[in-house]
């Protein structure tokens, strides 16, 4: 168990302010809710005595913080291989393969990214969700950042809430797009299926914005680049289905198998055999939560998505122009 110790003096400018409010500004490495909990537990003292979170300050008081980071995650570590792209004392960036669940849930209590992370670094058990600050769907591949310390966790959660983390995806969609665009449509839980999300009105959904750009057009499909302005559950999948260009292979939001006229046996096999959403988180960029240096990472698309794109390219190159759709 890790013990945190800090000493500080309340600035005179904090006179008249509440203890919990001033403490959040004095120790920005920790969330306000966590600091309030420590105040209530007596782990933070004011001039040597405990105080209430709402106590008003005069300025100049001595603050002592001594708290233990307790276990936040009770989960069995598992020796699951991780493709770690970058790691230092504060953050870890990994390339998640398709098929790996990020966080345990109903029916997925083991074999997850979190189980693997706890085996890689047992200290992550002391962080909320084991340091995981954002997720990828089980069948989406690509880059994720994980916090390794509490200050890094607080900063990354704040950056994500301010949309200061750049996340870029590559997707293969059904239909031929002629240009890029933006989908600005609120997302909320589907009315009839709790496993799905859906575009809802502003009262029932949360603001969601996805930007997309055409990279390559095939006979009946398109290769696109997507970037998130917000980060809702299933956002890219829902938004692309909403504009009638669902992801190839998407079991929840896809529009079914679409074969171009006169498709080659190779393309038929590639499309029928691709049984996950064709979505890959290819680029991740953010300011380091502690050093504040700009960080940027990119990874190649996985082999199955590359094979799908190769088959679409070959079909397009060999097809009669009259068979384009």
CSV table of C-alpha atoms in Angstrom, one decimal:
chain,number,residue,atom,x,y,z
A,1,UNK,CA,0.0,0.0,0.0
A,2,UNK,CA,1.4,3.4,-1.0
A,3,UNK,CA,1.4,6.3,1.4
A,4,UNK,CA,1.1,9.9,0.1
A,5,UNK,CA,2.5,12.8,2.1
A,6,UNK,CA,2.3,16.5,1.3
A,7,UNK,CA,2.7,19.7,3.3
A,8,UNK,CA,1.6,23.2,2.2
A,9,UNK,CA,0.5,26.6,3.4
A,10,UNK,CA,-3.0,27.9,2.4
A,11,UNK,CA,-2.4,31.0,0.3
A,12,UNK,CA,-3.7,34.3,1.6
A,13,UNK,CA,-5.8,34.6,-1.6
A,14,UNK,CA,-7.9,31.6,-0.4
A,15,UNK,CA,-9.2,33.6,2.6
A,16,UNK,CA,-13.0,33.1,2.8
A,17,UNK,CA,-13.0,30.0,0.6
A,18,UNK,CA,-14.0,26.5,1.6
A,19,UNK,CA,-11.3,24.0,2.6
A,20,UNK,CA,-12.2,21.4,-0.1
A,21,UNK,CA,-12.2,24.1,-2.8
A,22,UNK,CA,-8.9,25.5,-1.8
A,23,UNK,CA,-7.4,22.0,-1.4
A,24,UNK,CA,-8.3,21.1,-4.9
A,25,UNK,CA,-6.4,24.1,-6.2
A,26,UNK,CA,-3.4,23.4,-3.9
A,27,UNK,CA,-3.1,19.7,-4.9
A,28,UNK,CA,-4.3,19.5,-8.6
A,29,UNK,CA,-2.8,16.1,-9.0
A,30,UNK,CA,-5.8,14.6,-7.1
A,31,UNK,CA,-9.4,14.9,-8.0
A,32,UNK,CA,-11.7,17.0,-5.8
A,33,UNK,CA,-13.8,14.0,-4.8
A,34,UNK,CA,-10.8,12.1,-3.6
A,35,UNK,CA,-9.4,15.0,-1.6
A,36,UNK,CA,-12.9,15.5,0.0
A,37,UNK,CA,-12.9,11.9,1.0
A,38,UNK,CA,-9.4,12.3,2.6
A,39,UNK,CA,-10.6,15.3,4.5
A,40,UNK,CA,-13.6,13.4,5.8
A,41,UNK,CA,-11.4,10.5,6.8
A,42,UNK,CA,-9.1,12.7,8.7
A,43,UNK,CA,-6.1,12.2,6.4
A,44,UNK,CA,-5.8,16.0,5.8
A,45,UNK,CA,-5.3,18.3,8.8
A,46,UNK,CA,-5.5,22.1,9.1
A,47,UNK,CA,-3.0,23.5,11.6
A,48,UNK,CA,-2.7,20.0,13.0
A,49,UNK,CA,-6.4,19.3,13.5
A,50,UNK,CA,-9.1,17.8,11.4
A,51,UNK,CA,-11.5,20.0,9.7
A,52,UNK,CA,-14.8,19.8,7.7
A,53,UNK,CA,-14.7,20.1,3.9
A,54,UNK,CA,-16.9,23.2,4.1
A,55,UNK,CA,-14.8,25.0,6.7
A,56,UNK,CA,-14.0,28.5,5.7
A,57,UNK,CA,-10.3,29.5,5.6
A,58,UNK,CA,-8.4,32.6,6.8
A,59,UNK,CA,-5.3,32.0,4.7
A,60,UNK,CA,-1.9,31.1,6.0
A,61,UNK,CA,-3.0,27.8,7.7
A,62,UNK,CA,-0.7,24.8,7.5
A,63,UNK,CA,-2.0,21.8,5.6
A,64,UNK,CA,-0.7,18.3,6.1
A,65,UNK,CA,-1.9,15.4,3.9
A,66,UNK,CA,-1.0,11.9,4.7
A,67,UNK,CA,-3.2,9.3,3.0
A,68,UNK,CA,-2.8,5.7,1.9
A,69,UNK,CA,-3.8,4.6,-1.6
A,70,UNK,CA,-6.1,1.6,-1.0
A,71,UNK,CA,-6.8,-1.1,-3.5
A,72,UNK,CA,-9.4,0.1,-6.0
A,73,UNK,CA,-9.5,-3.0,-8.2
A,74,UNK,CA,-10.1,-6.5,-6.8
A,75,UNK,CA,-9.3,-8.6,-9.8
A,76,UNK,CA,-7.1,-11.5,-10.6
A,77,UNK,CA,-3.9,-10.6,-12.5
A,78,UNK,CA,-3.4,-12.7,-15.7
A,79,UNK,CA,-0.3,-13.3,-17.8
A,80,UNK,CA,-1.9,-12.0,-21.0
A,81,UNK,CA,0.6,-10.6,-23.5
A,82,UNK,CA,0.3,-6.8,-24.1
A,83,UNK,CA,1.7,-5.0,-27.1
A,84,UNK,CA,3.2,-2.0,-25.3
A,85,UNK,CA,4.1,0.9,-27.6
A,86,UNK,CA,5.4,3.2,-24.9
A,87,UNK,CA,5.8,3.2,-21.2
A,88,UNK,CA,7.3,5.5,-18.5
A,89,UNK,CA,6.7,6.0,-14.8
A,90,UNK,CA,3.4,7.8,-15.4
A,91,UNK,CA,1.7,6.4,-18.6
A,92,UNK,CA,1.5,3.4,-20.7
A,93,UNK,CA,0.4,3.3,-24.4
A,94,UNK,CA,-0.7,-0.1,-25.8
A,95,UNK,CA,-1.9,-1.5,-29.1
A,96,UNK,CA,-5.0,-3.5,-28.3
A,97,UNK,CA,-5.8,-6.4,-30.6
A,98,UNK,CA,-9.3,-7.1,-31.8
A,99,UNK,CA,-11.2,-9.6,-29.7
A,100,UNK,CA,-9.8,-8.5,-26.3
A,101,UNK,CA,-12.2,-6.9,-23.8
A,102,UNK,CA,-10.8,-3.9,-22.1
A,103,UNK,CA,-12.7,-3.9,-18.7
A,104,UNK,CA,-14.5,-6.8,-17.0
A,105,UNK,CA,-18.3,-6.7,-17.2
A,106,UNK,CA,-21.2,-9.1,-17.4
A,107,UNK,CA,-19.9,-12.3,-18.8
A,108,UNK,CA,-16.3,-11.0,-19.0
A,109,UNK,CA,-14.8,-11.4,-15.5
A,110,UNK,CA,-11.4,-12.6,-16.8
A,111,UNK,CA,-9.2,-12.5,-19.9
A,112,UNK,CA,-9.4,-8.7,-20.2
A,113,UNK,CA,-6.9,-5.9,-20.7
A,114,UNK,CA,-7.3,-5.0,-17.0
A,115,UNK,CA,-6.4,-8.5,-15.9
A,116,UNK,CA,-3.3,-8.2,-18.1
A,117,UNK,CA,-2.4,-4.7,-16.8
A,118,UNK,CA,-2.6,-5.9,-13.2
A,119,UNK,CA,-0.1,-8.7,-14.0
A,120,UNK,CA,2.2,-6.3,-15.8
A,121,UNK,CA,2.1,-3.7,-13.0
A,122,UNK,CA,0.4,-4.8,-9.7
A,123,UNK,CA,0.5,-1.1,-8.4
A,124,UNK,CA,-2.3,-0.3,-10.9
A,125,UNK,CA,-4.7,-2.0,-8.5
A,126,UNK,CA,-4.5,1.2,-6.5
A,127,UNK,CA,-5.9,3.4,-9.3
A,128,UNK,CA,-9.5,3.8,-10.4
A,129,UNK,CA,-10.3,1.1,-13.0
A,130,UNK,CA,-6.7,0.1,-12.9
A,131,UNK,CA,-5.6,3.2,-14.7
A,132,UNK,CA,-7.8,2.7,-17.7
A,133,UNK,CA,-9.2,6.2,-18.7
A,134,UNK,CA,-10.9,5.3,-22.0
A,135,UNK,CA,-11.9,2.2,-23.8
A,136,UNK,CA,-12.1,0.5,-27.1
A,137,UNK,CA,-14.8,-1.9,-28.0
A,138,UNK,CA,-13.9,-5.6,-27.8
A,139,UNK,CA,-13.6,-6.0,-31.6
A,140,UNK,CA,-11.9,-2.6,-32.3
A,141,UNK,CA,-8.1,-2.7,-32.5
A,142,UNK,CA,-5.6,0.0,-31.8
A,143,UNK,CA,-4.1,2.5,-29.4
A,144,UNK,CA,-5.1,3.1,-25.7
A,145,UNK,CA,-3.4,5.2,-23.0
A,146,UNK,CA,-3.4,4.0,-19.4
A,147,UNK,CA,-2.4,6.0,-16.4
A,148,UNK,CA,0.1,4.5,-14.0
A,149,UNK,CA,0.0,7.1,-11.2
A,150,UNK,CA,-2.9,9.0,-9.5
A,151,UNK,CA,-1.7,12.4,-10.8
A,152,UNK,CA,-1.5,11.1,-14.3
A,153,UNK,CA,-4.9,9.5,-14.0
A,154,UNK,CA,-6.5,12.8,-12.8
A,155,UNK,CA,-4.8,14.8,-15.6
A,156,UNK,CA,-5.7,12.3,-18.4
A,157,UNK,CA,-9.4,12.1,-17.2
A,158,UNK,CA,-9.5,15.9,-17.3
A,159,UNK,CA,-7.9,16.1,-20.8
A,160,UNK,CA,-10.4,13.6,-22.1
A,161,UNK,CA,-13.3,15.5,-20.6
A,162,UNK,CA,-12.0,18.7,-22.3
A,163,UNK,CA,-11.5,16.7,-25.6
A,164,UNK,CA,-7.8,17.5,-25.5
A,165,UNK,CA,-6.8,13.9,-26.5
A,166,UNK,CA,-6.6,13.4,-30.3
A,167,UNK,CA,-8.0,10.0,-31.4
A,168,UNK,CA,-7.9,9.0,-35.0
A,169,UNK,CA,-9.4,5.9,-36.5
A,170,UNK,CA,-9.5,4.0,-39.8
A,171,UNK,CA,-12.7,2.4,-40.9
A,172,UNK,CA,-14.0,0.4,-43.9
A,173,UNK,CA,-17.7,1.2,-44.5
A,174,UNK,CA,-20.5,0.0,-46.7
A,175,UNK,CA,-21.3,2.3,-49.6
A,176,UNK,CA,-19.3,4.7,-51.8
A,177,UNK,CA,-18.7,8.1,-50.2
A,178,UNK,CA,-17.8,11.0,-52.5
A,179,UNK,CA,-16.3,13.3,-49.8
A,180,UNK,CA,-15.8,13.6,-46.1
A,181,UNK,CA,-18.0,15.4,-43.6
A,182,UNK,CA,-19.2,15.7,-40.0
A,183,UNK,CA,-21.9,13.9,-38.1
A,184,UNK,CA,-23.2,16.0,-35.2
A,185,UNK,CA,-26.0,14.0,-33.6
A,186,UNK,CA,-26.7,13.2,-29.9
A,187,UNK,CA,-26.2,9.6,-28.8
A,188,UNK,CA,-28.1,7.8,-26.1
A,189,UNK,CA,-29.1,4.3,-25.2
A,190,UNK,CA,-31.3,2.5,-27.7
A,191,UNK,CA,-35.0,2.4,-26.6
A,192,UNK,CA,-35.5,-1.3,-27.4
A,193,UNK,CA,-32.1,-2.9,-27.0
A,194,UNK,CA,-29.8,-2.1,-24.0
A,195,UNK,CA,-26.8,-3.5,-25.7
A,196,UNK,CA,-27.0,-0.8,-28.4
A,197,UNK,CA,-26.7,3.0,-28.6
A,198,UNK,CA,-28.7,5.1,-31.0
A,199,UNK,CA,-29.0,8.7,-32.3
A,200,UNK,CA,-31.5,10.4,-30.0
A,201,UNK,CA,-32.9,13.9,-29.5
A,202,UNK,CA,-31.1,16.4,-27.4
A,203,UNK,CA,-33.1,15.6,-24.3
A,204,UNK,CA,-32.4,11.9,-24.3
A,205,UNK,CA,-28.9,11.8,-25.8
A,206,UNK,CA,-25.5,13.4,-25.2
A,207,UNK,CA,-23.8,15.6,-27.7
A,208,UNK,CA,-21.6,13.6,-30.1
A,209,UNK,CA,-19.5,14.8,-33.0
A,210,UNK,CA,-17.6,12.6,-35.5
A,211,UNK,CA,-15.5,14.0,-38.4
A,212,UNK,CA,-14.7,11.7,-41.3
A,213,UNK,CA,-12.6,12.0,-44.4
A,214,UNK,CA,-12.5,9.8,-47.5
A,215,UNK,CA,-9.2,8.0,-48.1
A,216,UNK,CA,-10.1,5.5,-50.8
A,217,UNK,CA,-13.2,4.5,-52.7
A,218,UNK,CA,-14.0,1.0,-53.9
A,219,UNK,CA,-16.9,-0.3,-56.0
A,220,UNK,CA,-19.3,-0.7,-53.1
A,221,UNK,CA,-17.3,0.3,-50.1
A,222,UNK,CA,-15.1,3.1,-48.8
A,223,UNK,CA,-12.0,3.5,-46.7
A,224,UNK,CA,-12.3,6.5,-44.4
A,225,UNK,CA,-10.5,8.3,-41.6
A,226,UNK,CA,-12.5,9.3,-38.5
A,227,UNK,CA,-11.6,11.6,-35.6
A,228,UNK,CA,-13.6,12.1,-32.5
A,229,UNK,CA,-14.6,15.5,-31.1
A,230,UNK,CA,-16.5,13.7,-28.3
A,231,UNK,CA,-16.2,10.2,-26.9
A,232,UNK,CA,-19.6,8.4,-26.6
A,233,UNK,CA,-20.1,4.7,-26.4
A,234,UNK,CA,-20.0,3.1,-29.9
A,235,UNK,CA,-19.9,6.7,-31.3
A,236,UNK,CA,-18.3,6.0,-34.7
A,237,UNK,CA,-20.3,2.9,-35.2
A,238,UNK,CA,-23.6,4.6,-34.4
A,239,UNK,CA,-22.9,7.8,-36.4
A,240,UNK,CA,-21.8,5.9,-39.6
A,241,UNK,CA,-24.8,3.7,-39.5
A,242,UNK,CA,-26.9,6.8,-39.0
A,243,UNK,CA,-25.7,8.2,-42.4
A,244,UNK,CA,-26.3,4.8,-44.0
A,245,UNK,CA,-22.6,3.8,-44.2
A,246,UNK,CA,-22.2,1.2,-41.4
A,247,UNK,CA,-18.9,-0.4,-40.7
A,248,UNK,CA,-18.2,-3.6,-42.6
A,249,UNK,CA,-18.7,-6.6,-40.3
A,250,UNK,CA,-20.4,-4.6,-37.5
A,251,UNK,CA,-22.7,-7.1,-35.8
A,252,UNK,CA,-24.8,-4.5,-34.0
A,253,UNK,CA,-25.1,-1.6,-36.4
A,254,UNK,CA,-24.1,-3.1,-39.8
A,255,UNK,CA,-26.5,-3.3,-42.7
A,256,UNK,CA,-25.7,-6.8,-43.7
A,257,UNK,CA,-23.4,-8.2,-46.3
A,258,UNK,CA,-23.1,-6.1,-49.5
A,259,UNK,CA,-21.4,-7.5,-52.5
A,260,UNK,CA,-20.6,-5.5,-55.6
A,261,UNK,CA,-21.9,-6.8,-58.9
A,262,UNK,CA,-19.6,-9.6,-60.3
A,263,UNK,CA,-17.6,-9.7,-57.1
A,264,UNK,CA,-14.6,-12.1,-57.3
A,265,UNK,CA,-14.6,-15.3,-55.2
A,266,UNK,CA,-11.7,-13.7,-53.2
A,267,UNK,CA,-13.7,-10.6,-52.3
A,268,UNK,CA,-16.7,-12.6,-51.4
A,269,UNK,CA,-14.6,-14.7,-49.1
A,270,UNK,CA,-13.0,-11.7,-47.6
A,271,UNK,CA,-16.2,-9.9,-46.9
A,272,UNK,CA,-18.0,-12.9,-45.5
A,273,UNK,CA,-15.1,-13.9,-43.4
A,274,UNK,CA,-14.7,-10.4,-41.8
A,275,UNK,CA,-16.8,-10.9,-38.7
A,276,UNK,CA,-16.0,-7.8,-36.6
A,277,UNK,CA,-16.4,-4.1,-37.2
A,278,UNK,CA,-13.7,-2.9,-39.5
A,279,UNK,CA,-12.4,-0.2,-37.1
A,280,UNK,CA,-8.9,0.5,-36.0
A,281,UNK,CA,-7.6,3.2,-33.6
A,282,UNK,CA,-4.5,4.2,-35.6
A,283,UNK,CA,-3.3,7.4,-33.9
A,284,UNK,CA,-3.3,8.8,-30.4
A,285,UNK,CA,-1.9,12.2,-29.4
A,286,UNK,CA,-1.9,14.0,-26.1
A,287,UNK,CA,0.2,16.2,-23.8
A,288,UNK,CA,2.1,14.1,-21.2
A,289,UNK,CA,0.1,14.5,-18.0
A,290,UNK,CA,3.3,15.1,-15.9
A,291,UNK,CA,6.1,16.4,-18.1
A,292,UNK,CA,3.6,18.2,-20.5
A,293,UNK,CA,5.6,17.2,-23.5
A,294,UNK,CA,3.6,16.5,-26.7
A,295,UNK,CA,3.1,12.8,-27.3
A,296,UNK,CA,2.0,11.2,-30.5
A,297,UNK,CA,1.7,7.5,-31.4
A,298,UNK,CA,0.7,5.6,-34.6
A,299,UNK,CA,0.3,1.9,-35.3
A,300,UNK,CA,-0.3,0.0,-38.5
A,301,UNK,CA,-3.7,-1.6,-39.2
A,302,UNK,CA,-4.0,-5.3,-38.2
A,303,UNK,CA,-3.5,-8.1,-40.7
A,304,UNK,CA,-7.2,-9.0,-41.1
A,305,UNK,CA,-8.1,-5.4,-41.9
A,306,UNK,CA,-5.2,-5.1,-44.3
A,307,UNK,CA,-6.3,-8.3,-46.1
A,308,UNK,CA,-9.9,-6.9,-46.4
A,309,UNK,CA,-8.6,-3.7,-47.9
A,310,UNK,CA,-6.3,-5.6,-50.3
A,311,UNK,CA,-9.2,-7.7,-51.5
A,312,UNK,CA,-11.3,-4.5,-52.1
A,313,UNK,CA,-8.5,-2.9,-54.0
A,314,UNK,CA,-7.9,-5.9,-56.2
A,315,UNK,CA,-11.6,-6.2,-57.0
A,316,UNK,CA,-11.8,-2.5,-57.9
A,317,UNK,CA,-8.8,-2.7,-60.1
A,318,UNK,CA,-10.1,-5.7,-62.0
A,319,UNK,CA,-13.7,-4.8,-62.3
A,320,UNK,CA,-15.5,-3.5,-65.4
A,321,UNK,CA,-16.3,0.3,-64.8
A,322,UNK,CA,-19.9,-0.6,-65.7
A,323,UNK,CA,-20.1,-2.7,-62.5
A,324,UNK,CA,-19.2,0.1,-60.2
A,325,UNK,CA,-22.0,0.9,-57.7
